[in-house]
mmCIF file with all atom_site columns, C-alpha atoms in Angstrom:
data_model
loop_
_atom_site.group_PDB
_atom_site.id
_atom_site.type_symbol
_atom_site.label_atom_id
_atom_site.label_alt_id
_atom_site.label_comp_id
_atom_site.label_asym_id
_atom_site.label_entity_id
_atom_site.label_seq_id
_atom_site.pdbx_PDB_ins_code
_atom_site.Cartn_x
_atom_site.Cartn_y
_atom_site.Cartn_z
_atom_site.occupancy
_atom_site.B_iso_or_equiv
_atom_site.pdbx_formal_charge
_atom_site.auth_seq_id
_atom_site.auth_comp_id
_atom_site.auth_asym_id
_atom_site.auth_atom_id
_atom_site.pdbx_PDB_model_num
ATOM 1   C CA . LYS A 1 1   ? -13.139 35.264 -60.934 1.00 55.00 ? 217 LYS A CA 1
ATOM 2   C CA . ARG A 1 2   ? -12.386 34.301 -57.453 1.00 70.00 ? 218 ARG A CA 1
ATOM 3   C CA . SER A 1 3   ? -14.916 31.422 -55.856 1.00 77.00 ? 219 SER A CA 1
ATOM 4   C CA . GLU A 1 4   ? -17.115 32.248 -52.898 1.00 79.00 ? 220 GLU A CA 1
ATOM 5   C CA . LYS A 1 5   ? -15.130 29.472 -50.741 1.00 74.00 ? 221 LYS A CA 1
ATOM 6   C CA . TYR A 1 6   ? -11.595 31.462 -51.659 1.00 66.00 ? 222 TYR A CA 1
ATOM 7   C CA . LYS A 1 7   ? -13.209 34.987 -50.414 1.00 72.00 ? 223 LYS A CA 1
ATOM 8   C CA . LYS A 1 8   ? -14.514 33.187 -47.457 1.00 75.00 ? 224 LYS A CA 1
ATOM 9   C CA . ILE A 1 9   ? -10.879 31.793 -46.540 1.00 74.00 ? 225 ILE A CA 1
ATOM 10  C CA . ILE A 1 10  ? -9.322  34.996 -47.052 1.00 70.00 ? 226 ILE A CA 1
ATOM 11  C CA . LYS A 1 11  ? -12.165 36.774 -44.907 1.00 71.00 ? 227 LYS A CA 1
ATOM 12  C CA . SER A 1 12  ? -11.707 34.434 -42.033 1.00 72.00 ? 228 SER A CA 1
ATOM 13  C CA . VAL A 1 13  ? -7.613  34.324 -42.373 1.00 70.00 ? 229 VAL A CA 1
ATOM 14  C CA . ARG A 1 14  ? -7.890  38.311 -42.140 1.00 65.00 ? 230 ARG A CA 1
ATOM 15  C CA . SER A 1 15  ? -10.208 38.404 -39.493 1.00 66.00 ? 231 SER A CA 1
ATOM 16  C CA . GLU A 1 16  ? -7.922  35.933 -37.375 1.00 64.00 ? 232 GLU A CA 1
ATOM 17  C CA . LEU A 1 17  ? -4.801  37.763 -38.126 1.00 58.00 ? 233 LEU A CA 1
ATOM 18  C CA . ASN A 1 18  ? -6.839  40.801 -36.942 1.00 58.00 ? 234 ASN A CA 1
ATOM 19  C CA . ARG A 1 19  ? -7.677  39.265 -33.890 1.00 55.00 ? 235 ARG A CA 1
ATOM 20  C CA . VAL A 1 20  ? -4.399  38.057 -32.664 1.00 52.00 ? 236 VAL A CA 1
ATOM 21  C CA . TYR A 1 21  ? -2.009  40.905 -34.029 1.00 51.00 ? 237 TYR A CA 1
ATOM 22  C CA . GLY A 1 22  ? -4.410  43.866 -34.594 1.00 48.00 ? 238 GLY A CA 1
ATOM 23  C CA . GLN A 1 23  ? -4.068  44.710 -30.809 1.00 45.00 ? 239 GLN A CA 1
ATOM 24  C CA . PHE A 1 24  ? -0.221  44.456 -30.886 1.00 43.00 ? 240 PHE A CA 1
ATOM 25  C CA . TRP A 1 25  ? 0.090   46.625 -33.882 1.00 46.00 ? 241 TRP A CA 1
ATOM 26  C CA . PHE A 1 26  ? -2.435  49.052 -32.781 1.00 45.00 ? 242 PHE A CA 1
ATOM 27  C CA . ASN A 1 27  ? -0.186  49.598 -29.727 1.00 46.00 ? 243 ASN A CA 1
ATOM 28  C CA . GLN A 1 28  ? 2.808   49.899 -31.803 1.00 46.00 ? 244 GLN A CA 1
ATOM 29  C CA . LYS A 1 29  ? 1.155   52.826 -33.608 1.00 48.00 ? 245 LYS A CA 1
ATOM 30  C CA . SER A 1 30  ? 0.166   54.385 -30.573 1.00 47.00 ? 246 SER A CA 1
ATOM 31  C CA . PHE A 1 31  ? 4.056   53.979 -29.222 1.00 46.00 ? 247 PHE A CA 1
ATOM 32  C CA . LYS A 1 32  ? 5.113   55.948 -32.159 1.00 49.00 ? 248 LYS A CA 1
ATOM 33  C CA . GLN A 1 33  ? 2.343   58.749 -31.362 1.00 51.00 ? 249 GLN A CA 1
ATOM 34  C CA . ARG A 1 34  ? 3.273   59.112 -27.928 1.00 54.00 ? 250 ARG A CA 1
ATOM 35  C CA . ASN A 1 35  ? 6.360   61.022 -27.753 1.00 57.00 ? 251 ASN A CA 1
ATOM 36  C CA . PHE A 1 36  ? 5.995   62.309 -24.419 1.00 57.00 ? 252 PHE A CA 1
ATOM 37  C CA . ASN A 1 37  ? 6.732   59.373 -22.054 1.00 72.00 ? 253 ASN A CA 1
ATOM 38  C CA . ASP A 1 38  ? 9.347   61.013 -19.821 1.00 80.00 ? 254 ASP A CA 1
ATOM 39  C CA . GLU A 1 39  ? 6.749   63.992 -19.032 1.00 88.00 ? 255 GLU A CA 1
ATOM 40  C CA . LEU A 1 40  ? 3.652   61.686 -18.988 1.00 90.00 ? 256 LEU A CA 1
ATOM 41  C CA . TYR A 1 41  ? 5.231   59.279 -16.359 1.00 91.00 ? 257 TYR A CA 1
ATOM 42  C CA . LYS A 1 42  ? 6.522   62.208 -14.246 1.00 92.00 ? 258 LYS A CA 1
ATOM 43  C CA . ARG A 1 43  ? 2.794   63.602 -14.418 1.00 95.00 ? 259 ARG A CA 1
ATOM 44  C CA . ILE A 1 44  ? 1.435   60.094 -13.642 1.00 96.00 ? 260 ILE A CA 1
ATOM 45  C CA . PHE A 1 45  ? 3.945   59.316 -10.631 1.00 96.00 ? 261 PHE A CA 1
ATOM 46  C CA . SER A 1 46  ? 3.378   63.026 -8.989  1.00 97.00 ? 262 SER A CA 1
ATOM 47  C CA . ILE A 1 47  ? -0.480  61.826 -8.559  1.00 97.00 ? 263 ILE A CA 1
ATOM 48  C CA . THR A 1 48  ? 0.473   58.140 -7.926  1.00 97.00 ? 264 THR A CA 1
ATOM 49  C CA . LYS A 1 49  ? 3.707   58.378 -6.305  1.00 97.00 ? 265 LYS A CA 1
ATOM 50  C CA . LYS A 1 50  ? 6.706   55.807 -7.488  1.00 96.00 ? 266 LYS A CA 1
ATOM 51  C CA . PRO A 1 51  ? 5.619   52.205 -7.867  1.00 97.00 ? 267 PRO A CA 1
ATOM 52  C CA . LYS A 1 52  ? 7.636   49.420 -6.832  1.00 97.00 ? 268 LYS A CA 1
ATOM 53  C CA . THR A 1 53  ? 5.674   47.263 -9.154  1.00 97.00 ? 269 THR A CA 1
ATOM 54  C CA . LEU A 1 54  ? 4.310   48.672 -12.129 1.00 97.00 ? 270 LEU A CA 1
ATOM 55  C CA . LEU A 1 55  ? 1.748   46.494 -14.051 1.00 97.00 ? 271 LEU A CA 1
ATOM 56  C CA . ASP A 1 56  ? 1.146   47.164 -17.965 1.00 96.00 ? 272 ASP A CA 1
ATOM 57  C CA . ILE A 1 57  ? -1.540  45.337 -19.375 1.00 95.00 ? 273 ILE A CA 1
ATOM 58  C CA . SER A 1 58  ? -1.514  44.699 -23.368 1.00 92.00 ? 274 SER A CA 1
ATOM 59  C CA . CYS A 1 59  ? 1.912   46.937 -23.388 1.00 90.00 ? 275 CYS A CA 1
ATOM 60  C CA . GLY A 1 60  ? 2.671   46.640 -27.025 1.00 85.00 ? 276 GLY A CA 1
ATOM 61  C CA . LEU A 1 61  ? 6.024   48.188 -27.476 1.00 81.00 ? 277 LEU A CA 1
ATOM 62  C CA . ASP A 1 62  ? 5.707   50.683 -24.498 1.00 84.00 ? 278 ASP A CA 1
ATOM 63  C CA . PRO A 1 63  ? 8.522   48.960 -22.450 1.00 86.00 ? 279 PRO A CA 1
ATOM 64  C CA . LEU A 1 64  ? 10.991  49.886 -24.903 1.00 82.00 ? 280 LEU A CA 1
ATOM 65  C CA . LYS A 1 65  ? 10.556  53.334 -23.484 1.00 83.00 ? 281 LYS A CA 1
ATOM 66  C CA . TYR A 1 66  ? 11.047  52.351 -19.830 1.00 87.00 ? 282 TYR A CA 1
ATOM 67  C CA . LYS A 1 67  ? 14.043  53.894 -18.257 1.00 88.00 ? 283 LYS A CA 1
ATOM 68  C CA . ASP A 1 68  ? 13.803  53.295 -14.296 1.00 92.00 ? 284 ASP A CA 1
ATOM 69  C CA . LYS A 1 69  ? 15.535  50.336 -13.602 1.00 94.00 ? 285 LYS A CA 1
ATOM 70  C CA . SER A 1 70  ? 14.492  50.583 -9.667  1.00 96.00 ? 286 SER A CA 1
ATOM 71  C CA . ILE A 1 71  ? 10.966  49.631 -10.625 1.00 96.00 ? 287 ILE A CA 1
ATOM 72  C CA . LYS A 1 72  ? 9.980   45.704 -11.277 1.00 97.00 ? 288 LYS A CA 1
ATOM 73  C CA . TYR A 1 73  ? 7.601   45.824 -14.268 1.00 96.00 ? 289 TYR A CA 1
ATOM 74  C CA . VAL A 1 74  ? 4.987   43.225 -14.832 1.00 97.00 ? 290 VAL A CA 1
ATOM 75  C CA . VAL A 1 75  ? 4.022   43.387 -18.740 1.00 96.00 ? 291 VAL A CA 1
ATOM 76  C CA . THR A 1 76  ? 1.258   41.221 -20.340 1.00 95.00 ? 292 THR A CA 1
ATOM 77  C CA . GLU A 1 77  ? 0.717   40.795 -24.345 1.00 93.00 ? 293 GLU A CA 1
ATOM 78  C CA . LEU A 1 78  ? -1.611  38.156 -26.090 1.00 90.00 ? 294 LEU A CA 1
ATOM 79  C CA . THR A 1 79  ? 0.714   35.963 -28.033 1.00 89.00 ? 295 THR A CA 1
ATOM 80  C CA . LYS A 1 80  ? 3.700   34.134 -27.110 1.00 92.00 ? 296 LYS A CA 1
ATOM 81  C CA . VAL A 1 81  ? 5.996   35.791 -29.863 1.00 89.00 ? 297 VAL A CA 1
ATOM 82  C CA . ASP A 1 82  ? 5.283   39.169 -28.552 1.00 89.00 ? 298 ASP A CA 1
ATOM 83  C CA . CYS A 1 83  ? 5.769   37.827 -24.764 1.00 94.00 ? 299 CYS A CA 1
ATOM 84  C CA . ALA A 1 84  ? 9.420   36.384 -26.207 1.00 93.00 ? 300 ALA A CA 1
ATOM 85  C CA . PHE A 1 85  ? 10.287  39.566 -27.473 1.00 91.00 ? 301 PHE A CA 1
ATOM 86  C CA . LEU A 1 86  ? 9.453   41.437 -24.514 1.00 93.00 ? 302 LEU A CA 1
ATOM 87  C CA . GLU A 1 87  ? 11.094  39.068 -22.131 1.00 95.00 ? 303 GLU A CA 1
ATOM 88  C CA . ASP A 1 88  ? 14.343  39.387 -24.395 1.00 93.00 ? 304 ASP A CA 1
ATOM 89  C CA . TYR A 1 89  ? 14.371  42.891 -24.567 1.00 92.00 ? 305 TYR A CA 1
ATOM 90  C CA . LEU A 1 90  ? 13.741  43.338 -20.540 1.00 95.00 ? 306 LEU A CA 1
ATOM 91  C CA . LYS A 1 91  ? 16.505  40.850 -19.690 1.00 95.00 ? 307 LYS A CA 1
ATOM 92  C CA . GLN A 1 92  ? 19.040  42.342 -22.250 1.00 93.00 ? 308 GLN A CA 1
ATOM 93  C CA . ASN A 1 93  ? 18.527  45.626 -20.552 1.00 93.00 ? 309 ASN A CA 1
ATOM 94  C CA . LYS A 1 94  ? 18.642  44.262 -17.000 1.00 95.00 ? 310 LYS A CA 1
ATOM 95  C CA . PHE A 1 95  ? 15.357  45.323 -15.963 1.00 96.00 ? 311 PHE A CA 1
ATOM 96  C CA . LYS A 1 96  ? 13.272  43.363 -13.009 1.00 96.00 ? 312 LYS A CA 1
ATOM 97  C CA . PHE A 1 97  ? 10.447  41.984 -14.930 1.00 96.00 ? 313 PHE A CA 1
ATOM 98  C CA . GLU A 1 98  ? 7.862   39.435 -15.301 1.00 97.00 ? 314 GLU A CA 1
ATOM 99  C CA . VAL A 1 99  ? 6.194   38.650 -18.679 1.00 97.00 ? 315 VAL A CA 1
ATOM 100 C CA . ILE A 1 100 ? 2.613   36.817 -18.914 1.00 96.00 ? 316 ILE A CA 1
ATOM 101 C CA . GLN A 1 101 ? 0.679   36.165 -21.820 1.00 95.00 ? 317 GLN A CA 1
ATOM 102 C CA . LEU A 1 102 ? -2.833  37.115 -20.991 1.00 94.00 ? 318 LEU A CA 1
ATOM 103 C CA . ASP A 1 103 ? -6.030  37.326 -23.310 1.00 92.00 ? 319 ASP A CA 1
ATOM 104 C CA . LEU A 1 104 ? -8.090  40.034 -22.001 1.00 91.00 ? 320 LEU A CA 1
ATOM 105 C CA . LYS A 1 105 ? -11.119 38.709 -23.535 1.00 88.00 ? 321 LYS A CA 1
ATOM 106 C CA . ASP A 1 106 ? -10.624 35.234 -21.361 1.00 87.00 ? 322 ASP A CA 1
ATOM 107 C CA . PHE A 1 107 ? -8.791  35.832 -18.243 1.00 86.00 ? 323 PHE A CA 1
ATOM 108 C CA . LYS A 1 108 ? -9.231  34.038 -15.183 1.00 87.00 ? 324 LYS A CA 1
ATOM 109 C CA . LYS A 1 109 ? -7.243  36.446 -12.742 1.00 87.00 ? 325 LYS A CA 1
ATOM 110 C CA . LEU A 1 110 ? -5.402  39.565 -13.452 1.00 88.00 ? 326 LEU A CA 1
ATOM 111 C CA . PRO A 1 111 ? -1.643  40.093 -12.161 1.00 89.00 ? 327 PRO A CA 1
ATOM 112 C CA . GLU A 1 112 ? -1.016  42.565 -9.376  1.00 91.00 ? 328 GLU A CA 1
ATOM 113 C CA . GLY A 1 113 ? 0.765   45.755 -8.924  1.00 94.00 ? 329 GLY A CA 1
ATOM 114 C CA . ASP A 1 114 ? 1.140   49.152 -7.427  1.00 97.00 ? 330 ASP A CA 1
ATOM 115 C CA . VAL A 1 115 ? 0.200   51.143 -10.631 1.00 98.00 ? 331 VAL A CA 1
ATOM 116 C CA . GLY A 1 116 ? -1.523  49.596 -13.322 1.00 97.00 ? 332 GLY A CA 1
ATOM 117 C CA . PHE A 1 117 ? -1.340  51.002 -16.995 1.00 97.00 ? 333 PHE A CA 1
ATOM 118 C CA . LEU A 1 118 ? -4.175  50.248 -19.643 1.00 96.00 ? 334 LEU A CA 1
ATOM 119 C CA . PHE A 1 119 ? -3.128  52.446 -22.477 1.00 93.00 ? 335 PHE A CA 1
ATOM 120 C CA . ARG A 1 120 ? -5.322  52.518 -25.774 1.00 89.00 ? 336 ARG A CA 1
ATOM 121 C CA . ILE A 1 121 ? -6.490  48.769 -25.132 1.00 91.00 ? 337 ILE A CA 1
ATOM 122 C CA . LEU A 1 122 ? -10.270 49.319 -23.640 1.00 91.00 ? 338 LEU A CA 1
ATOM 123 C CA . ASP A 1 123 ? -11.629 51.049 -26.438 1.00 84.00 ? 339 ASP A CA 1
ATOM 124 C CA . VAL A 1 124 ? -9.862  48.227 -28.966 1.00 82.00 ? 340 VAL A CA 1
ATOM 125 C CA . LEU A 1 125 ? -11.785 45.753 -26.722 1.00 84.00 ? 341 LEU A CA 1
ATOM 126 C CA . LYS A 1 126 ? -15.089 47.114 -27.680 1.00 83.00 ? 342 LYS A CA 1
ATOM 127 C CA . ASP A 1 127 ? -16.875 45.425 -25.100 1.00 90.00 ? 343 ASP A CA 1
ATOM 128 C CA . LYS A 1 128 ? -17.934 47.872 -22.084 1.00 93.00 ? 344 LYS A CA 1
ATOM 129 C CA . LYS A 1 129 ? -18.850 45.057 -19.827 1.00 94.00 ? 345 LYS A CA 1
ATOM 130 C CA . LEU A 1 130 ? -15.545 43.550 -20.091 1.00 94.00 ? 346 LEU A CA 1
ATOM 131 C CA . ALA A 1 131 ? -13.784 46.847 -19.572 1.00 95.00 ? 347 ALA A CA 1
ATOM 132 C CA . GLU A 1 132 ? -15.666 47.013 -16.378 1.00 96.00 ? 348 GLU A CA 1
ATOM 133 C CA . LYS A 1 133 ? -14.618 43.888 -15.495 1.00 95.00 ? 349 LYS A CA 1
ATOM 134 C CA . ILE A 1 134 ? -11.403 44.575 -15.886 1.00 96.00 ? 350 ILE A CA 1
ATOM 135 C CA . VAL A 1 135 ? -11.207 47.901 -14.006 1.00 96.00 ? 351 VAL A CA 1
ATOM 136 C CA . LYS A 1 136 ? -13.013 46.360 -11.302 1.00 95.00 ? 352 LYS A CA 1
ATOM 137 C CA . GLU A 1 137 ? -10.708 43.395 -10.693 1.00 94.00 ? 353 GLU A CA 1
ATOM 138 C CA . LEU A 1 138 ? -7.397  44.898 -11.441 1.00 95.00 ? 354 LEU A CA 1
ATOM 139 C CA . ASP A 1 139 ? -5.659  44.710 -7.837  1.00 95.00 ? 355 ASP A CA 1
ATOM 140 C CA . VAL A 1 140 ? -3.619  47.950 -8.008  1.00 97.00 ? 356 VAL A CA 1
ATOM 141 C CA . LYS A 1 141 ? -3.560  51.222 -6.052  1.00 97.00 ? 357 LYS A CA 1
ATOM 142 C CA . PHE A 1 142 ? -4.083  53.438 -9.158  1.00 98.00 ? 358 PHE A CA 1
ATOM 143 C CA . LEU A 1 143 ? -4.940  52.333 -12.345 1.00 98.00 ? 359 LEU A CA 1
ATOM 144 C CA . VAL A 1 144 ? -4.069  54.630 -15.502 1.00 98.00 ? 360 VAL A CA 1
ATOM 145 C CA . VAL A 1 145 ? -6.292  54.066 -18.608 1.00 97.00 ? 361 VAL A CA 1
ATOM 146 C CA . SER A 1 146 ? -5.724  55.786 -21.936 1.00 94.00 ? 362 SER A CA 1
ATOM 147 C CA . PHE A 1 147 ? -7.760  56.418 -24.891 1.00 91.00 ? 363 PHE A CA 1
ATOM 148 C CA . SER A 1 148 ? -6.673  57.594 -28.494 1.00 86.00 ? 364 SER A CA 1
ATOM 149 C CA . LEU A 1 149 ? -7.936  61.001 -29.683 1.00 86.00 ? 365 LEU A CA 1
ATOM 150 C CA . ILE A 1 150 ? -6.631  60.596 -33.117 1.00 80.00 ? 366 ILE A CA 1
ATOM 151 C CA . THR A 1 151 ? -7.808  57.773 -35.539 1.00 66.00 ? 367 THR A CA 1
ATOM 152 C CA . ILE A 1 152 ? -5.743  54.899 -37.016 1.00 61.00 ? 368 ILE A CA 1
ATOM 153 C CA . ARG A 1 153 ? -5.606  57.017 -40.190 1.00 64.00 ? 369 ARG A CA 1
ATOM 154 C CA . ASN A 1 154 ? -3.961  59.545 -37.984 1.00 68.00 ? 370 ASN A CA 1
ATOM 155 C CA . LYS A 1 155 ? -6.827  62.300 -38.104 1.00 70.00 ? 371 LYS A CA 1
ATOM 156 C CA . LYS A 1 156 ? -8.304  63.878 -34.839 1.00 72.00 ? 372 LYS A CA 1
ATOM 157 C CA . MET A 1 157 ? -11.566 62.323 -33.993 1.00 68.00 ? 373 MET A CA 1
ATOM 158 C CA . GLU A 1 158 ? -14.988 63.927 -34.176 1.00 68.00 ? 374 GLU A CA 1
ATOM 159 C CA . PHE A 1 159 ? -16.100 62.770 -30.526 1.00 63.00 ? 375 PHE A CA 1
ATOM 160 C CA . PRO A 1 160 ? -12.695 62.319 -28.956 1.00 60.00 ? 376 PRO A CA 1
ATOM 161 C CA . PHE A 1 161 ? -13.971 62.042 -25.227 1.00 68.00 ? 377 PHE A CA 1
ATOM 162 C CA . TYR A 1 162 ? -15.421 59.105 -23.537 1.00 84.00 ? 378 TYR A CA 1
ATOM 163 C CA . PRO A 1 163 ? -18.197 60.003 -21.622 1.00 89.00 ? 379 PRO A CA 1
ATOM 164 C CA . TRP A 1 164 ? -19.310 55.901 -21.081 1.00 92.00 ? 380 TRP A CA 1
ATOM 165 C CA . PHE A 1 165 ? -16.144 55.441 -19.361 1.00 95.00 ? 381 PHE A CA 1
ATOM 166 C CA . GLU A 1 166 ? -16.379 58.704 -17.120 1.00 94.00 ? 382 GLU A CA 1
ATOM 167 C CA . LYS A 1 167 ? -20.054 57.500 -16.253 1.00 95.00 ? 383 LYS A CA 1
ATOM 168 C CA . MET A 1 168 ? -18.870 53.850 -15.279 1.00 96.00 ? 384 MET A CA 1
ATOM 169 C CA . LEU A 1 169 ? -16.223 55.383 -13.245 1.00 97.00 ? 385 LEU A CA 1
ATOM 170 C CA . ASN A 1 170 ? -18.692 57.558 -11.359 1.00 97.00 ? 386 ASN A CA 1
ATOM 171 C CA . ARG A 1 171 ? -21.136 54.775 -11.105 1.00 97.00 ? 387 ARG A CA 1
ATOM 172 C CA . LEU A 1 172 ? -18.377 52.735 -9.412  1.00 97.00 ? 388 LEU A CA 1
ATOM 173 C CA . LYS A 1 173 ? -17.348 55.753 -7.248  1.00 97.00 ? 389 LYS A CA 1
ATOM 174 C CA . LEU A 1 174 ? -13.993 55.696 -8.281  1.00 98.00 ? 390 LEU A CA 1
ATOM 175 C CA . LYS A 1 175 ? -12.069 59.289 -8.104  1.00 97.00 ? 391 LYS A CA 1
ATOM 176 C CA . TYR A 1 176 ? -10.051 60.210 -11.144 1.00 97.00 ? 392 TYR A CA 1
ATOM 177 C CA . GLN A 1 177 ? -7.873  62.834 -12.825 1.00 97.00 ? 393 GLN A CA 1
ATOM 178 C CA . LYS A 1 178 ? -7.588  63.266 -16.339 1.00 95.00 ? 394 LYS A CA 1
ATOM 179 C CA . LEU A 1 179 ? -4.179  64.210 -18.320 1.00 94.00 ? 395 LEU A CA 1
ATOM 180 C CA . LEU A 1 180 ? -4.948  65.534 -21.908 1.00 90.00 ? 396 LEU A CA 1
ATOM 181 C CA . TYR A 1 181 ? -2.289  65.290 -24.728 1.00 89.00 ? 397 TYR A CA 1
ATOM 182 C CA . PRO A 1 182 ? -2.804  65.992 -28.400 1.00 84.00 ? 398 PRO A CA 1
ATOM 183 C CA . SER A 1 183 ? -2.895  62.478 -29.400 1.00 84.00 ? 399 SER A CA 1
ATOM 184 C CA . GLU A 1 184 ? -4.283  60.856 -26.105 1.00 89.00 ? 400 GLU A CA 1
ATOM 185 C CA . ILE A 1 185 ? -6.446  61.147 -23.032 1.00 92.00 ? 401 ILE A CA 1
ATOM 186 C CA . PHE A 1 186 ? -5.365  59.619 -19.789 1.00 95.00 ? 402 PHE A CA 1
ATOM 187 C CA . TYR A 1 187 ? -7.544  58.756 -16.681 1.00 97.00 ? 403 TYR A CA 1
ATOM 188 C CA . VAL A 1 188 ? -5.422  58.507 -13.403 1.00 98.00 ? 404 VAL A CA 1
ATOM 189 C CA . ILE A 1 189 ? -7.968  56.288 -11.236 1.00 98.00 ? 405 ILE A CA 1
ATOM 190 C CA . LYS A 1 190 ? -7.388  55.852 -7.631  1.00 98.00 ? 406 LYS A CA 1
ATOM 191 C CA . LYS A 1 191 ? -8.865  52.376 -6.687  1.00 94.00 ? 407 LYS A CA 1
#
């Protein structure tokens, strides 16, 4: 039988790996589910206008679907390894870019951009006060926030909408439009 000390060590290691890498792998799963990126970007940019600088916070693998090389991409990720991977990819494909290592749970200042993406990250943080702080402090003209409508086990959510987020936007007097897809809901917010 395994000792209590052994079980505590395993639990601690799993917890730390989940904290550091869980967000990245969650974003990788959303990357596979989101097979409508071209249409999505067209719809978003029809509202926001095409940005000169696109800020993608906790981007995961989304930069692998970017196609427009006239836009400067500012992307953030949690770990050095993930940042190095993104930098290598963007450099090899000759994008204008900046990669920033950023822990959203402990940030001092957020990067700037014309349009900011927060795809499937606010619900992962599980901290509504932090979500509000991020929304308020992001220096962008438009912010696009998305939430999953499908569970990690690929099932439809029982309550897929996010009334707490809409209440927050209304309280902050931020105007928004919703874009609905089968696996994801997007809020395009005018700041």
